[in-house]
PQR file with spaces between the fields and no chain letter, atoms N, CA, C, O and H, PARSE charges and radii, in Angstrom:
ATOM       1  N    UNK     1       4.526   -4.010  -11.879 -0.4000 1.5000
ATOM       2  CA   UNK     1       3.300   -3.679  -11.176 -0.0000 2.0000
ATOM       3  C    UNK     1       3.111   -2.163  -11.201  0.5500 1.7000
ATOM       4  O    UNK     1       4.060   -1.431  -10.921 -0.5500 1.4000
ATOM       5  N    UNK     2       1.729   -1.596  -11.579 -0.4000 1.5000
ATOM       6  CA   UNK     2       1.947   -0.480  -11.624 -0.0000 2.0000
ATOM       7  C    UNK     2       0.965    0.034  -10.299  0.5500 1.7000
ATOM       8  O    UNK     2       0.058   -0.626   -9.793 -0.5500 1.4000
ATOM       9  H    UNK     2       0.958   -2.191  -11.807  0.4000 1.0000
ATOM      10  N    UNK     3       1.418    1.401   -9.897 -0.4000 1.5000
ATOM      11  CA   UNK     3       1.026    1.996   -8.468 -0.0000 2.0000
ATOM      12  C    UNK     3      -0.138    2.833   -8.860  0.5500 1.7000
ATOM      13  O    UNK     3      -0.406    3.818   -8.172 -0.5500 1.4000
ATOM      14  H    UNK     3       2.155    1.937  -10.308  0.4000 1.0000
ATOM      15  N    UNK     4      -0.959    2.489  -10.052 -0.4000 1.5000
ATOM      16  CA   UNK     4      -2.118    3.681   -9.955 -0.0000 2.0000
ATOM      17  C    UNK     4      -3.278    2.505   -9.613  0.5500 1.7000
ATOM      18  O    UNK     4      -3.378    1.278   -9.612 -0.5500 1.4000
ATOM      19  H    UNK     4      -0.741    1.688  -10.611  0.4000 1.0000
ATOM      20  N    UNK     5      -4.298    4.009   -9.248 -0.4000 1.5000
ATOM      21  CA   UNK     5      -5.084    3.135   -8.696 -0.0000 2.0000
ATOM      22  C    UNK     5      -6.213    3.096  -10.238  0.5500 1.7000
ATOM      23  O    UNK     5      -6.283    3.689  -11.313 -0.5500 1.4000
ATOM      24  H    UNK     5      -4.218    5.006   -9.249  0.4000 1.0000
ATOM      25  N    UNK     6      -7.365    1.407   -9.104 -0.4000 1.5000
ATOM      26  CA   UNK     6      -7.907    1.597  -10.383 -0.0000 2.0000
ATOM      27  C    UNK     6      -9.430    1.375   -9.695  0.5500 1.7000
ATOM      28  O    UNK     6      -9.542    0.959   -8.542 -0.5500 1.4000
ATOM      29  H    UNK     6      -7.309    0.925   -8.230  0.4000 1.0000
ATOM      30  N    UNK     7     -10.530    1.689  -10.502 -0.4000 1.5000
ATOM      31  CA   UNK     7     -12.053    1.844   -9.940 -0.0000 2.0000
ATOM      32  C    UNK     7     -12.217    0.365  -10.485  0.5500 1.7000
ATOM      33  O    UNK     7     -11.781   -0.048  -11.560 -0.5500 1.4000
ATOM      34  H    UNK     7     -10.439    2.027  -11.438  0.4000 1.0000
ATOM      35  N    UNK     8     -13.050   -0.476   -9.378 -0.4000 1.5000
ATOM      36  CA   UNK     8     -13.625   -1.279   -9.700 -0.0000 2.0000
ATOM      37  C    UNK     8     -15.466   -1.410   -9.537  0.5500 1.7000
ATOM      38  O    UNK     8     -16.327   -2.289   -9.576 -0.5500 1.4000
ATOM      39  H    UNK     8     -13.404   -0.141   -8.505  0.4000 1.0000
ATOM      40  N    UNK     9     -15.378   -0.097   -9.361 -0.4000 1.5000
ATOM      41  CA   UNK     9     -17.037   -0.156   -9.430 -0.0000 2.0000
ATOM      42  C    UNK     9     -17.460   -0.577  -10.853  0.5500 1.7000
ATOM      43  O    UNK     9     -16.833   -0.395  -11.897 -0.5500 1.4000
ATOM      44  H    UNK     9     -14.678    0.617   -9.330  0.4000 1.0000
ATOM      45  N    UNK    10     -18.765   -1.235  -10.662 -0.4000 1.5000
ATOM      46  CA   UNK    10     -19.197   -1.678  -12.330 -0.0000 2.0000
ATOM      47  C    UNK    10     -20.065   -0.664  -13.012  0.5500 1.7000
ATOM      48  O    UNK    10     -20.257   -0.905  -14.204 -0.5500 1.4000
ATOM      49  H    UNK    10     -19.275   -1.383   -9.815  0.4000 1.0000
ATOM      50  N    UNK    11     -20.629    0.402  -12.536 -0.4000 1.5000
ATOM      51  CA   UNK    11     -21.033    1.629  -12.956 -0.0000 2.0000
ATOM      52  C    UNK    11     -20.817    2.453  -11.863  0.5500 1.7000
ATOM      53  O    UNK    11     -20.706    2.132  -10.680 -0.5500 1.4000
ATOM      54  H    UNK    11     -20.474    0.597  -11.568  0.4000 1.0000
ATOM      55  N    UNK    12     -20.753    3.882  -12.537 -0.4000 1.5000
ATOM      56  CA   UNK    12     -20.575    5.060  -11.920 -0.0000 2.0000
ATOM      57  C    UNK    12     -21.576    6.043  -11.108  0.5500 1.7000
ATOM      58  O    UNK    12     -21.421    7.227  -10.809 -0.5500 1.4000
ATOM      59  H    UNK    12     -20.844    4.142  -13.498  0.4000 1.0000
ATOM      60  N    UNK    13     -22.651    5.163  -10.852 -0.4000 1.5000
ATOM      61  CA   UNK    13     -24.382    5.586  -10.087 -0.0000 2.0000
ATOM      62  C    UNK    13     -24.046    4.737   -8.614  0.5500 1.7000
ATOM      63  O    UNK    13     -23.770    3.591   -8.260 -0.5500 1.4000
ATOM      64  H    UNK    13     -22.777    4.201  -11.095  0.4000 1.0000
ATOM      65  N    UNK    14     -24.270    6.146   -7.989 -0.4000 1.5000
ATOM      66  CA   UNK    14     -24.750    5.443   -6.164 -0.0000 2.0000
ATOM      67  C    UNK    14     -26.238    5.294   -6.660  0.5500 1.7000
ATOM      68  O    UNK    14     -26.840    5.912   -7.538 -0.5500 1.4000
ATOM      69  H    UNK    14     -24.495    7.077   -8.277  0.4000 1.0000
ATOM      70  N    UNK    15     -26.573    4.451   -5.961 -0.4000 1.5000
ATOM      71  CA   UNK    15     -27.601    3.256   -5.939 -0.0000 2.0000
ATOM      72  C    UNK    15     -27.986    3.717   -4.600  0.5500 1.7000
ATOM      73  O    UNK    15     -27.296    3.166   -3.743 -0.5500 1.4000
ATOM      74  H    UNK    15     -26.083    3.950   -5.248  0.4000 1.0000
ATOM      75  N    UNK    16     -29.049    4.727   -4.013 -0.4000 1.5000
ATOM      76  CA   UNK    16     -29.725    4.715   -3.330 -0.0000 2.0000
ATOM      77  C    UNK    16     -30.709    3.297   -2.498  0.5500 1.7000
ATOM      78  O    UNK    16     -30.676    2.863   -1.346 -0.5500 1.4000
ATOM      79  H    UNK    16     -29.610    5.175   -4.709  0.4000 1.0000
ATOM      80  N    UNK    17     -31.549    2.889   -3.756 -0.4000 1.5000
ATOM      81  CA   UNK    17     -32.405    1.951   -3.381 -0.0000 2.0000
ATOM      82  C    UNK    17     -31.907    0.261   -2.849  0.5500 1.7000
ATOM      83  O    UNK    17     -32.573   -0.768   -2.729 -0.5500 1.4000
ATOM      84  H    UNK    17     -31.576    3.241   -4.691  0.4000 1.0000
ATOM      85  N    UNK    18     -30.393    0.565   -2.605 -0.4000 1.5000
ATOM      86  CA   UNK    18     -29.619   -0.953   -2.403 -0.0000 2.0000
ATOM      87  C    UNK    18     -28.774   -0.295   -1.343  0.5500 1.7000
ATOM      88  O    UNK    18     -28.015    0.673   -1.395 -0.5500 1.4000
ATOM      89  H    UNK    18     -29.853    1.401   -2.703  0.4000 1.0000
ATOM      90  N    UNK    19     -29.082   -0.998   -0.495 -0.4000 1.5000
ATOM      91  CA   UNK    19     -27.929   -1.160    0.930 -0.0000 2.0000
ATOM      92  C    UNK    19     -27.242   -1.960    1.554  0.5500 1.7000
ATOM      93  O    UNK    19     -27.852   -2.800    2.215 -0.5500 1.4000
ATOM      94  H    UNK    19     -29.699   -1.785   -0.453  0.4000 1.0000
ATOM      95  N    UNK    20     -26.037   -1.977    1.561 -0.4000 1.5000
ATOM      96  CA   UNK    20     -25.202   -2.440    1.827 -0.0000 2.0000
ATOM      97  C    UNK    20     -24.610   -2.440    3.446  0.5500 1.7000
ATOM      98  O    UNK    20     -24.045   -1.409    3.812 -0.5500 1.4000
ATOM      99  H    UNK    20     -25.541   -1.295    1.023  0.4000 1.0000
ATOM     100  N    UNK    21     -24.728   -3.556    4.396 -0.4000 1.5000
ATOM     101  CA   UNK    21     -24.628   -3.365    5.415 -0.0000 2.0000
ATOM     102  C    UNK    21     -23.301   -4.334    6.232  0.5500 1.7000
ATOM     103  O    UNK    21     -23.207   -5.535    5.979 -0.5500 1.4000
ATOM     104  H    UNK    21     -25.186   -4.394    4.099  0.4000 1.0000
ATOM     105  N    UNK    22     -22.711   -3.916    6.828 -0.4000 1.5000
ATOM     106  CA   UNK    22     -21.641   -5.379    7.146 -0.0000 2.0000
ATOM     107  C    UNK    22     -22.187   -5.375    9.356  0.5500 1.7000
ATOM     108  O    UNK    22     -21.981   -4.577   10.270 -0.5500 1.4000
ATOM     109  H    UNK    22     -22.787   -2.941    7.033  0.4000 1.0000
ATOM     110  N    UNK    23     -22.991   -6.912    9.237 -0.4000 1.5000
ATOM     111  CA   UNK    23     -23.009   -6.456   10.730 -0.0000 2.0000
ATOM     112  C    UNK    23     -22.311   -7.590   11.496  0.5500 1.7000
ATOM     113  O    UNK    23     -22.191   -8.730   11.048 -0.5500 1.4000
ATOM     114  H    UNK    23     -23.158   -7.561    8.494  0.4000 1.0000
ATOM     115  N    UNK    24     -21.791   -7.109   12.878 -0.4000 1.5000
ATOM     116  CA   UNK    24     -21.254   -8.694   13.531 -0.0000 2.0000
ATOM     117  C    UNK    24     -21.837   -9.620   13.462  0.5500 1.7000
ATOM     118  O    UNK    24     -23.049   -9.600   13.244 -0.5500 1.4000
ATOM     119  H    UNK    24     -21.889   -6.182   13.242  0.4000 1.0000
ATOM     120  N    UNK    25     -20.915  -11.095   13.682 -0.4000 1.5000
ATOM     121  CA   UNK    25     -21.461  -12.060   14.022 -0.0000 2.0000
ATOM     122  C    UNK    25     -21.552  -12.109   15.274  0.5500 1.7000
ATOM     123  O    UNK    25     -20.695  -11.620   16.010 -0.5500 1.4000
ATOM     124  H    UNK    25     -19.931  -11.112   13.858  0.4000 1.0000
ATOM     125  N    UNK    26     -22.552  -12.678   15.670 -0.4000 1.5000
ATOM     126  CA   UNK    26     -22.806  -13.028   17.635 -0.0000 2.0000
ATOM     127  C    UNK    26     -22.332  -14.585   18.042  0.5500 1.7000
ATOM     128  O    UNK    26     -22.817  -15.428   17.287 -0.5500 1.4000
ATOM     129  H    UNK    26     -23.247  -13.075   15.072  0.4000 1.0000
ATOM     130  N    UNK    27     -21.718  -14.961   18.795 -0.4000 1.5000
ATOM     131  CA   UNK    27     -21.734  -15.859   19.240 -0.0000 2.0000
ATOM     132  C    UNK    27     -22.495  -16.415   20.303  0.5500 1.7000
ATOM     133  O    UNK    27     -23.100  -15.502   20.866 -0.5500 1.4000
ATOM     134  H    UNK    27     -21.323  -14.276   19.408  0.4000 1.0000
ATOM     135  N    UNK    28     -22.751  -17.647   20.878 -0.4000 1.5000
ATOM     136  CA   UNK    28     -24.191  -18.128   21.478 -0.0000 2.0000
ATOM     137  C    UNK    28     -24.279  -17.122   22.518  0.5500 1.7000
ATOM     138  O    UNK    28     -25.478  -17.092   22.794 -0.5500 1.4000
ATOM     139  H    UNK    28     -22.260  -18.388   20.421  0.4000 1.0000
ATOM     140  N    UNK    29     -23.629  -16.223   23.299 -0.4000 1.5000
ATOM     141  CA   UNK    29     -24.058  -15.657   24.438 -0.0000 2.0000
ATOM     142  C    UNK    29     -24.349  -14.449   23.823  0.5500 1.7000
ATOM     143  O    UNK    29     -24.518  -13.536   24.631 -0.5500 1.4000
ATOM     144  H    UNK    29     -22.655  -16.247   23.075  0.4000 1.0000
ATOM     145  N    UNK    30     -24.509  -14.027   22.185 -0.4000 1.5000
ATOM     146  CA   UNK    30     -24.795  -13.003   21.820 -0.0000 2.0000
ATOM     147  C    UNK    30     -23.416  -11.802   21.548  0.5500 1.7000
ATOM     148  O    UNK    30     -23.220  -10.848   20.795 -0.5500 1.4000
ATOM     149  H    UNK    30     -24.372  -14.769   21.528  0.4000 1.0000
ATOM     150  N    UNK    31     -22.915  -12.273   22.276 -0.4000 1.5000
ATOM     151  CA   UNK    31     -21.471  -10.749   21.951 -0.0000 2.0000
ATOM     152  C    UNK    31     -20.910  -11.026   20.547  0.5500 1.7000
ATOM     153  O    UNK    31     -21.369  -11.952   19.879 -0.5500 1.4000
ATOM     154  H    UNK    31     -23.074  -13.048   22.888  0.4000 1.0000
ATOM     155  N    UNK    32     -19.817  -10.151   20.040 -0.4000 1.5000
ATOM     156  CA   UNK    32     -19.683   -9.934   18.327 -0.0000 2.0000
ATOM     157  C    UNK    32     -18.799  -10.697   18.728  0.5500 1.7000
ATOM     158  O    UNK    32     -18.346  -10.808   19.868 -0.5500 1.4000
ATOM     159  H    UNK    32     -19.444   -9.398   20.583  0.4000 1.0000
ATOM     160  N    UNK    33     -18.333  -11.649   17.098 -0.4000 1.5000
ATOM     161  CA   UNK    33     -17.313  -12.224   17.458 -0.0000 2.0000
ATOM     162  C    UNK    33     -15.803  -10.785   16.424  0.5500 1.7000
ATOM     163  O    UNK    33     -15.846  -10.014   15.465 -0.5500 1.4000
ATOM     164  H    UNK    33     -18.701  -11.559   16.172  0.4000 1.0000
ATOM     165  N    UNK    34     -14.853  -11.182   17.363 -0.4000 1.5000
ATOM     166  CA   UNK    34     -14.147   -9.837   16.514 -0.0000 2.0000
ATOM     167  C    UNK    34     -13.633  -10.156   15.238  0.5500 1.7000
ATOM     168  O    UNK    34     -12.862  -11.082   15.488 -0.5500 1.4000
ATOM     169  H    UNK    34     -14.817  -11.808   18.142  0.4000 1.0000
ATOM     170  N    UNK    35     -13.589   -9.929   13.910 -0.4000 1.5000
ATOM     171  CA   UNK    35     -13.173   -9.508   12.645 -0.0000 2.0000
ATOM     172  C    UNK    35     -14.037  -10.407   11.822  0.5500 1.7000
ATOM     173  O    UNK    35     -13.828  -10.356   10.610 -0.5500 1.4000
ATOM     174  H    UNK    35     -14.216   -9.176   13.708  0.4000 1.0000
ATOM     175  N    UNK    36     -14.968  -11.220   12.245 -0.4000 1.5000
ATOM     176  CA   UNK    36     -16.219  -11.876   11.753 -0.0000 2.0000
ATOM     177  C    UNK    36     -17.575  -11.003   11.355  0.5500 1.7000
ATOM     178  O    UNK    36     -18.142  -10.187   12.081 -0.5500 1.4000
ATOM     179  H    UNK    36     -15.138  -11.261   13.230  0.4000 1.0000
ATOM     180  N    UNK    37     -17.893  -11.344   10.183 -0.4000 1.5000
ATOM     181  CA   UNK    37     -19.147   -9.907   10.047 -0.0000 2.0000
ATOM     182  C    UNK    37     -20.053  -11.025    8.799  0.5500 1.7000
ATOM     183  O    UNK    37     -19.699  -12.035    8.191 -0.5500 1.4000
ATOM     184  H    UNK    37     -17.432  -12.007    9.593  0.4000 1.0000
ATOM     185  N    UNK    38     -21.428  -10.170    8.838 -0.4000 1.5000
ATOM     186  CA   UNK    38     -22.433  -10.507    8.047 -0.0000 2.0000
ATOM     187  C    UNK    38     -22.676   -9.438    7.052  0.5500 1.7000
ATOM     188  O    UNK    38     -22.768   -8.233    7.291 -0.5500 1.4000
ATOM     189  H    UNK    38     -21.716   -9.349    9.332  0.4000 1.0000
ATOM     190  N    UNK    39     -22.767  -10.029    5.913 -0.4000 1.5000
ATOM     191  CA   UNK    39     -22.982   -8.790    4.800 -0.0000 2.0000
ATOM     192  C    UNK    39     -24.450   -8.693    4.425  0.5500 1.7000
ATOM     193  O    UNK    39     -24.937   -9.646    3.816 -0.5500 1.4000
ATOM     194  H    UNK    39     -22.693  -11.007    5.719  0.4000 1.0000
ATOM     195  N    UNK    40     -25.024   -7.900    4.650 -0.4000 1.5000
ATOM     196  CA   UNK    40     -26.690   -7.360    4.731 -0.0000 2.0000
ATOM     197  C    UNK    40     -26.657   -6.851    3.131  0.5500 1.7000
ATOM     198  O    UNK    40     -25.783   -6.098    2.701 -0.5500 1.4000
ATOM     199  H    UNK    40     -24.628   -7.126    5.145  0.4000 1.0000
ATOM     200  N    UNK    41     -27.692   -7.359    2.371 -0.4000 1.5000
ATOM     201  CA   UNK    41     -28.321   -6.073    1.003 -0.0000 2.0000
ATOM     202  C    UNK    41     -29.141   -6.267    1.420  0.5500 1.7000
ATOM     203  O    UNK    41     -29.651   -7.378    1.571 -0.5500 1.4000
ATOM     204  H    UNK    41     -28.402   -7.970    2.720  0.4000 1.0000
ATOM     205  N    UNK    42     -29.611   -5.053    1.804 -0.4000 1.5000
ATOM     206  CA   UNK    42     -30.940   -5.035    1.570 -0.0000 2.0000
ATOM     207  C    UNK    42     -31.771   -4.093    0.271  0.5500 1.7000
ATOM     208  O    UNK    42     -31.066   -3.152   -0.092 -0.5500 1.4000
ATOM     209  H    UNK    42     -29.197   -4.152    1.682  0.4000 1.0000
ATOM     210  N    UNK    43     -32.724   -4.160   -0.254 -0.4000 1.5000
ATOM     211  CA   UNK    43     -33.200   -3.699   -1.041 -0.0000 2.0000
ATOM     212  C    UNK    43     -34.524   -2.850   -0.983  0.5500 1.7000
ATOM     213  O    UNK    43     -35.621   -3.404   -0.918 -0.5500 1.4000
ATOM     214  H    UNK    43     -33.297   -4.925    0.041  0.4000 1.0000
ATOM     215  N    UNK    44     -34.387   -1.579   -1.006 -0.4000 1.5000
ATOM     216  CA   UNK    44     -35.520   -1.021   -0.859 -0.0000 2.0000
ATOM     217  C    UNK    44     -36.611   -0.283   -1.802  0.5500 1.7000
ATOM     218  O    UNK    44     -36.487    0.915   -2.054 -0.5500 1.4000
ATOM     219  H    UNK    44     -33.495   -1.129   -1.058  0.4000 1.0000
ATOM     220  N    UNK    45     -37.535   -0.946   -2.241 -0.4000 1.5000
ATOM     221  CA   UNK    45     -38.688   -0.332   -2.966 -0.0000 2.0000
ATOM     222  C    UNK    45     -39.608    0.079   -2.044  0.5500 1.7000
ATOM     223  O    UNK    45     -40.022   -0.582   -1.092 -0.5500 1.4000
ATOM     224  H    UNK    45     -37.636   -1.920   -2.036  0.4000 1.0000
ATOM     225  N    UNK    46     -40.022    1.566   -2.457 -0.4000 1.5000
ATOM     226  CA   UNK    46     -41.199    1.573   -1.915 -0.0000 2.0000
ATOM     227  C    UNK    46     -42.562    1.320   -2.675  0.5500 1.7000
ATOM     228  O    UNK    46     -43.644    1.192   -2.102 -0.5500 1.4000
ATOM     229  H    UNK    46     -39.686    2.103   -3.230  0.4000 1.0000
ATOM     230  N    UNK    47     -42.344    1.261   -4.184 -0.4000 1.5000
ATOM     231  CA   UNK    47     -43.136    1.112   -4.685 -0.0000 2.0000
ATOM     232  C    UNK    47     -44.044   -1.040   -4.513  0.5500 1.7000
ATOM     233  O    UNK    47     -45.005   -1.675   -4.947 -0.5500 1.4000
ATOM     234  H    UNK    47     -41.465    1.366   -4.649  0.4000 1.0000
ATOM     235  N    UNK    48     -43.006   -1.204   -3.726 -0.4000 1.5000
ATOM     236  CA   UNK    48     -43.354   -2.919   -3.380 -0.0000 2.0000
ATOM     237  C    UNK    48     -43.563   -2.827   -2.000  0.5500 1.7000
ATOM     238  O    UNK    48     -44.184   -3.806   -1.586 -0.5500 1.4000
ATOM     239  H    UNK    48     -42.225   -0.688   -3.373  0.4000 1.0000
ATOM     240  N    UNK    49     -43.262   -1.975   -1.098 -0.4000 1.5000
ATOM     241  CA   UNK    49     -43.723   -2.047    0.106 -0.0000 2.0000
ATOM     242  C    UNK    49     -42.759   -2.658    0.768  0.5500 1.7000
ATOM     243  O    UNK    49     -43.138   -3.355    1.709 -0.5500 1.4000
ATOM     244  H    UNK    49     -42.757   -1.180   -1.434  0.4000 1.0000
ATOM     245  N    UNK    50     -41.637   -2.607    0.559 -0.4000 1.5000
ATOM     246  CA   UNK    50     -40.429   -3.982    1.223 -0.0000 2.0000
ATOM     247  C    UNK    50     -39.677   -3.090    1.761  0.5500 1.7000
ATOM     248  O    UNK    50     -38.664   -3.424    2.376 -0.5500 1.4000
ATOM     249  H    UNK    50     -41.329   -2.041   -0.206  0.4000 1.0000
């Protein structure tokens, strides 16, 4: 096994127009549940208005 590290990004561009969000999950009374999360992309054009 070797100890280097390695990039797994699939290109080398931050991507402004894509966001990446991790938010809690709520359970029915609404509070987070702990180490449970929702993964958000959102995508932003402005040229689409979104």
């Amino acid at each position: 096994m070797s100890n280097n590290l390695v990039n797994h990004n699939l290109v080398d561009i931050d991507y402004k127009e894509i966001i990446y969000e991790l938010r809690p999950c709520l359970d029915y009374n609404g509070d987070p549940v702990e180490g449970l999360n929702n993964a958000w992309i959102l995508l932003n054009n402005p040229k689409q208005y979104n």
